[in-house]
Amino acid sequence: MQEPSSTRVQELVARLRAAGHRLTPQRLAILCSLARGDAHPSAEAIFAEVRALHPMVSLATVYNTIETLKEMGEVLELQFSTGNRYDGRLATPHPHLVCTHCGRIEDVALPALQSAVDAAARHLPFTAAVPRLDFYGICPACRETAPLQNR
Amino acid sequence: MQEPSSTRVQELVARLRAAGHRLTPQRLAILCSLARGDAHPSAEAIFAEVRALHPMVSLATVYNTIETLKEMGEVLELQFSTGNRYDGRLATPHPHLVCTHCGRIEDVALPALQSAVDAAARHLPFTAAVPRLDFYGICPACRETAPLQNR
DNA sequence: TTATGTGCAAACAGTTTGCACATAA
DNA sequence: TTATGTGCAAACTGTTTGCACATAA
């Protein structure tokens, strides 16, 4: 989890306040979890982290806070059939690497491809098309520890 | 639903048999539904179609058959947090347009972009990376009938 | 004849909702 | 003081599983 003093956490706090929302201790902890460096946590993972500081927190509060931040455009929801993940650092769509073995999700920088995707999005028959580009494979760590599977 | 005489249905039947699987009336109906022209049906949609011919069919049978075809590489599963969709016509990954209003899913031909995505997939730190590229927007039909929403 | 497939119903996981209570501002 | 937020528990959705029965080959 991030420190409450992290730049991104401070930014989220400021924007919540600016939008007329309150800052509870639970919320602050959720913000810290969402702004984590290794990010893309699940609601369950955020819940577990927050619970370490606030044993009485409920999952509903985690979902409520995420919903608020989503509406403000400060959190990107990555929907997966295995459970959604959240990115509280970069809320604009960007490509990801998804490990089908351990579930790890990494950002990947592919600027040229990103531009091509964005350009294509502007010329589709669907209005206001938002792209989603993910790559599903085996991460380096899993490749070593589980050498015989999924290769 | 497709006719049992459709080329793709015949192909699926032949491949099931070649793999040592049986062809039940329920299965044939499921194959026809999967090979439909306007495709990308959900399990529920396939179930509803098949039920018209076989009122006693169960959802489990639909999922079982889909699972078998997935393992054979004859059906592409498109996982969405709102429920999975299936493509029994073209089982290799390809981009889609997803209407966030009515749920309609269309194939979209973007050959140049597709090549760029496939090329990128080959140079990622994750092994055997399979790309998934979808665009979420409002389809032309929804744009007309629901002019004030999501625009 | 018998391995494969089917139908039912229960279990599961992640998410959402309703409502009384708590609290930040 | 009071609108906003919280915690709990129940409900919901799509999917998966176990098991006895049915049937294609």
PDB file of C-alpha atoms in Angstrom, chain A residues 26-148:
ATOM      1  CA  GLN A  26     -11.415   3.973   5.578  1.00  0.00           C
ATOM      2  CA  ARG A  27     -11.435   5.978   2.371  1.00  0.00           C
ATOM      3  CA  LEU A  28      -7.929   7.222   2.857  1.00  0.00           C
ATOM      4  CA  ALA A  29      -6.724   3.652   3.283  1.00  0.00           C
ATOM      5  CA  ILE A  30      -8.582   2.632   0.114  1.00  0.00           C
ATOM      6  CA  LEU A  31      -6.991   5.504  -1.792  1.00  0.00           C
ATOM      7  CA  CYS A  32      -3.551   4.421  -0.614  1.00  0.00           C
ATOM      8  CA  SER A  33      -4.203   0.888  -1.805  1.00  0.00           C
ATOM      9  CA  LEU A  34      -5.452   2.102  -5.203  1.00  0.00           C
ATOM     10  CA  ALA A  35      -2.401   4.317  -5.688  1.00  0.00           C
ATOM     11  CA  ARG A  36       0.021   1.491  -5.009  1.00  0.00           C
ATOM     12  CA  GLY A  37       3.013   1.173  -7.265  1.00  0.00           C
ATOM     13  CA  ASP A  38       2.535  -2.452  -8.279  1.00  0.00           C
ATOM     14  CA  ALA A  39      -1.162  -1.727  -8.689  1.00  0.00           C
ATOM     15  CA  HIS A  40      -4.119  -3.286 -10.476  1.00  0.00           C
ATOM     16  CA  PRO A  41      -5.526  -4.667  -7.207  1.00  0.00           C
ATOM     17  CA  SER A  42      -8.847  -6.488  -7.010  1.00  0.00           C
ATOM     18  CA  ALA A  43     -11.607  -5.287  -4.681  1.00  0.00           C
ATOM     19  CA  GLU A  44     -10.772  -8.267  -2.462  1.00  0.00           C
ATOM     20  CA  ALA A  45      -7.079  -7.282  -2.367  1.00  0.00           C
ATOM     21  CA  ILE A  46      -7.891  -3.696  -1.450  1.00  0.00           C
ATOM     22  CA  PHE A  47     -10.266  -4.999   1.191  1.00  0.00           C
ATOM     23  CA  ALA A  48      -7.553  -7.214   2.683  1.00  0.00           C
ATOM     24  CA  GLU A  49      -5.032  -4.367   2.765  1.00  0.00           C
ATOM     25  CA  VAL A  50      -7.445  -1.883   4.281  1.00  0.00           C
ATOM     26  CA  ARG A  51      -8.585  -4.413   6.839  1.00  0.00           C
ATOM     27  CA  ALA A  52      -5.060  -4.547   8.257  1.00  0.00           C
ATOM     28  CA  LEU A  53      -5.532  -0.940   9.418  1.00  0.00           C
ATOM     29  CA  HIS A  54      -9.307  -0.974   9.910  1.00  0.00           C
ATOM     30  CA  PRO A  55     -10.453  -4.441  10.965  1.00  0.00           C
ATOM     31  CA  MET A  56     -14.124  -3.442  10.845  1.00  0.00           C
ATOM     32  CA  VAL A  57     -14.184  -2.125   7.285  1.00  0.00           C
ATOM     33  CA  SER A  58     -16.632  -3.763   4.893  1.00  0.00           C
ATOM     34  CA  LEU A  59     -16.303  -4.814   1.272  1.00  0.00           C
ATOM     35  CA  ALA A  60     -19.295  -2.631   0.400  1.00  0.00           C
ATOM     36  CA  THR A  61     -17.319   0.435   1.435  1.00  0.00           C
ATOM     37  CA  VAL A  62     -14.503  -0.598  -0.861  1.00  0.00           C
ATOM     38  CA  TYR A  63     -16.926  -0.949  -3.769  1.00  0.00           C
ATOM     39  CA  ASN A  64     -18.667   2.327  -2.870  1.00  0.00           C
ATOM     40  CA  THR A  65     -15.422   4.279  -2.855  1.00  0.00           C
ATOM     41  CA  ILE A  66     -14.261   2.714  -6.107  1.00  0.00           C
ATOM     42  CA  GLU A  67     -17.609   3.601  -7.673  1.00  0.00           C
ATOM     43  CA  THR A  68     -17.244   7.227  -6.583  1.00  0.00           C
ATOM     44  CA  LEU A  69     -13.723   7.426  -8.007  1.00  0.00           C
ATOM     45  CA  LYS A  70     -14.780   5.733 -11.234  1.00  0.00           C
ATOM     46  CA  GLU A  71     -17.510   8.333 -11.733  1.00  0.00           C
ATOM     47  CA  MET A  72     -14.933  11.063 -11.180  1.00  0.00           C
ATOM     48  CA  GLY A  73     -12.703   9.454 -13.802  1.00  0.00           C
ATOM     49  CA  GLU A  74      -9.903   8.932 -11.287  1.00  0.00           C
ATOM     50  CA  VAL A  75      -9.882   5.149 -11.354  1.00  0.00           C
ATOM     51  CA  LEU A  76      -9.818   2.806 -14.348  1.00  0.00           C
ATOM     52  CA  GLU A  77     -11.864  -0.369 -13.953  1.00  0.00           C
ATOM     53  CA  LEU A  78     -10.482  -3.361 -15.793  1.00  0.00           C
ATOM     54  CA  GLN A  79     -13.310  -5.842 -16.120  1.00  0.00           C
ATOM     55  CA  PHE A  80     -12.350  -9.496 -16.161  1.00  0.00           C
ATOM     56  CA  SER A  81     -14.710 -12.436 -15.873  1.00  0.00           C
ATOM     57  CA  THR A  82     -12.507 -13.661 -13.024  1.00  0.00           C
ATOM     58  CA  GLY A  83     -13.076 -10.430 -11.111  1.00  0.00           C
ATOM     59  CA  ASN A  84     -12.409  -6.781 -11.831  1.00  0.00           C
ATOM     60  CA  ARG A  85      -9.117  -4.998 -11.223  1.00  0.00           C
ATOM     61  CA  TYR A  86      -8.539  -1.308 -10.624  1.00  0.00           C
ATOM     62  CA  ASP A  87      -5.881   1.201 -11.621  1.00  0.00           C
ATOM     63  CA  GLY A  88      -5.825   4.328  -9.477  1.00  0.00           C
ATOM     64  CA  ARG A  89      -2.674   5.754 -11.008  1.00  0.00           C
ATOM     65  CA  LEU A  90      -3.450   6.075 -14.715  1.00  0.00           C
ATOM     66  CA  ALA A  91      -7.181   6.271 -15.426  1.00  0.00           C
ATOM     67  CA  THR A  92      -6.978   6.563 -19.218  1.00  0.00           C
ATOM     68  CA  PRO A  93      -7.151   3.290 -21.186  1.00  0.00           C
ATOM     69  CA  HIS A  94      -3.754   1.711 -21.791  1.00  0.00           C
ATOM     70  CA  PRO A  95      -2.538  -1.768 -22.750  1.00  0.00           C
ATOM     71  CA  HIS A  96      -1.847  -4.467 -20.163  1.00  0.00           C
ATOM     72  CA  LEU A  97      -0.037  -7.754 -19.869  1.00  0.00           C
ATOM     73  CA  VAL A  98      -2.130 -10.314 -18.021  1.00  0.00           C
ATOM     74  CA  CYS A  99      -0.489 -13.449 -16.640  1.00  0.00           C
ATOM     75  CA  THR A 100      -2.912 -16.313 -17.137  1.00  0.00           C
ATOM     76  CA  HIS A 101      -1.017 -18.327 -14.554  1.00  0.00           C
ATOM     77  CA  CYS A 102      -0.755 -16.042 -11.500  1.00  0.00           C
ATOM     78  CA  GLY A 103      -3.191 -13.270 -12.449  1.00  0.00           C
ATOM     79  CA  ARG A 104      -0.531 -10.574 -12.319  1.00  0.00           C
ATOM     80  CA  ILE A 105      -1.323  -7.511 -14.450  1.00  0.00           C
ATOM     81  CA  GLU A 106       1.375  -5.174 -15.718  1.00  0.00           C
ATOM     82  CA  ASP A 107       1.209  -1.968 -17.681  1.00  0.00           C
ATOM     83  CA  VAL A 108       3.070  -2.106 -20.955  1.00  0.00           C
ATOM     84  CA  ALA A 109       4.280   0.898 -22.915  1.00  0.00           C
ATOM     85  CA  LEU A 110       3.577   0.534 -26.638  1.00  0.00           C
ATOM     86  CA  PRO A 111       3.258   4.173 -27.746  1.00  0.00           C
ATOM     87  CA  ALA A 112       3.174   3.563 -31.495  1.00  0.00           C
ATOM     88  CA  LEU A 113       0.592   0.805 -31.194  1.00  0.00           C
ATOM     89  CA  GLN A 114      -1.404   2.899 -28.750  1.00  0.00           C
ATOM     90  CA  SER A 115      -1.585   5.728 -31.283  1.00  0.00           C
ATOM     91  CA  ALA A 116      -2.690   3.337 -34.017  1.00  0.00           C
ATOM     92  CA  VAL A 117      -5.401   1.942 -31.751  1.00  0.00           C
ATOM     93  CA  ASP A 118      -6.612   5.410 -30.764  1.00  0.00           C
ATOM     94  CA  ALA A 119      -6.651   6.480 -34.406  1.00  0.00           C
ATOM     95  CA  ALA A 120      -8.656   3.398 -35.381  1.00  0.00           C
ATOM     96  CA  ALA A 121     -11.122   4.126 -32.553  1.00  0.00           C
ATOM     97  CA  ARG A 122     -11.953   7.473 -34.156  1.00  0.00           C
ATOM     98  CA  HIS A 123     -13.035   5.907 -37.441  1.00  0.00           C
ATOM     99  CA  LEU A 124     -15.338   3.132 -36.299  1.00  0.00           C
ATOM    100  CA  PRO A 125     -19.085   2.889 -36.884  1.00  0.00           C
ATOM    101  CA  PHE A 126     -19.617   2.873 -33.087  1.00  0.00           C
ATOM    102  CA  THR A 127     -19.792   6.270 -31.364  1.00  0.00           C
ATOM    103  CA  ALA A 128     -17.331   7.300 -28.649  1.00  0.00           C
ATOM    104  CA  ALA A 129     -15.407   4.042 -28.976  1.00  0.00           C
ATOM    105  CA  VAL A 130     -13.004   3.395 -26.108  1.00  0.00           C
ATOM    106  CA  PRO A 131     -10.287   0.852 -26.879  1.00  0.00           C
ATOM    107  CA  ARG A 132      -9.166  -1.970 -24.655  1.00  0.00           C
ATOM    108  CA  LEU A 133      -5.994  -3.832 -25.543  1.00  0.00           C
ATOM    109  CA  ASP A 134      -4.633  -6.600 -23.343  1.00  0.00           C
ATOM    110  CA  PHE A 135      -2.169  -9.409 -23.936  1.00  0.00           C
ATOM    111  CA  TYR A 136      -2.680 -12.723 -22.138  1.00  0.00           C
ATOM    112  CA  GLY A 137       0.437 -14.802 -21.538  1.00  0.00           C
ATOM    113  CA  ILE A 138       2.823 -16.214 -18.945  1.00  0.00           C
ATOM    114  CA  CYS A 139       4.877 -13.762 -16.924  1.00  0.00           C
ATOM    115  CA  PRO A 140       8.639 -14.314 -16.494  1.00  0.00           C
ATOM    116  CA  ALA A 141       8.266 -15.390 -12.858  1.00  0.00           C
ATOM    117  CA  CYS A 142       5.670 -18.052 -13.698  1.00  0.00           C
ATOM    118  CA  ARG A 143       7.705 -19.240 -16.678  1.00  0.00           C
ATOM    119  CA  GLU A 144      10.490 -20.195 -14.277  1.00  0.00           C
ATOM    120  CA  THR A 145       8.482 -21.647 -11.422  1.00  0.00           C
ATOM    121  CA  ALA A 146       5.906 -23.511 -13.504  1.00  0.00           C
ATOM    122  CA  PRO A 147       8.002 -24.578 -16.495  1.00  0.00           C
ATOM    123  CA  LEU A 148       5.740 -27.358 -17.738  1.00  0.00           C
TER     124      LEU A 148
END
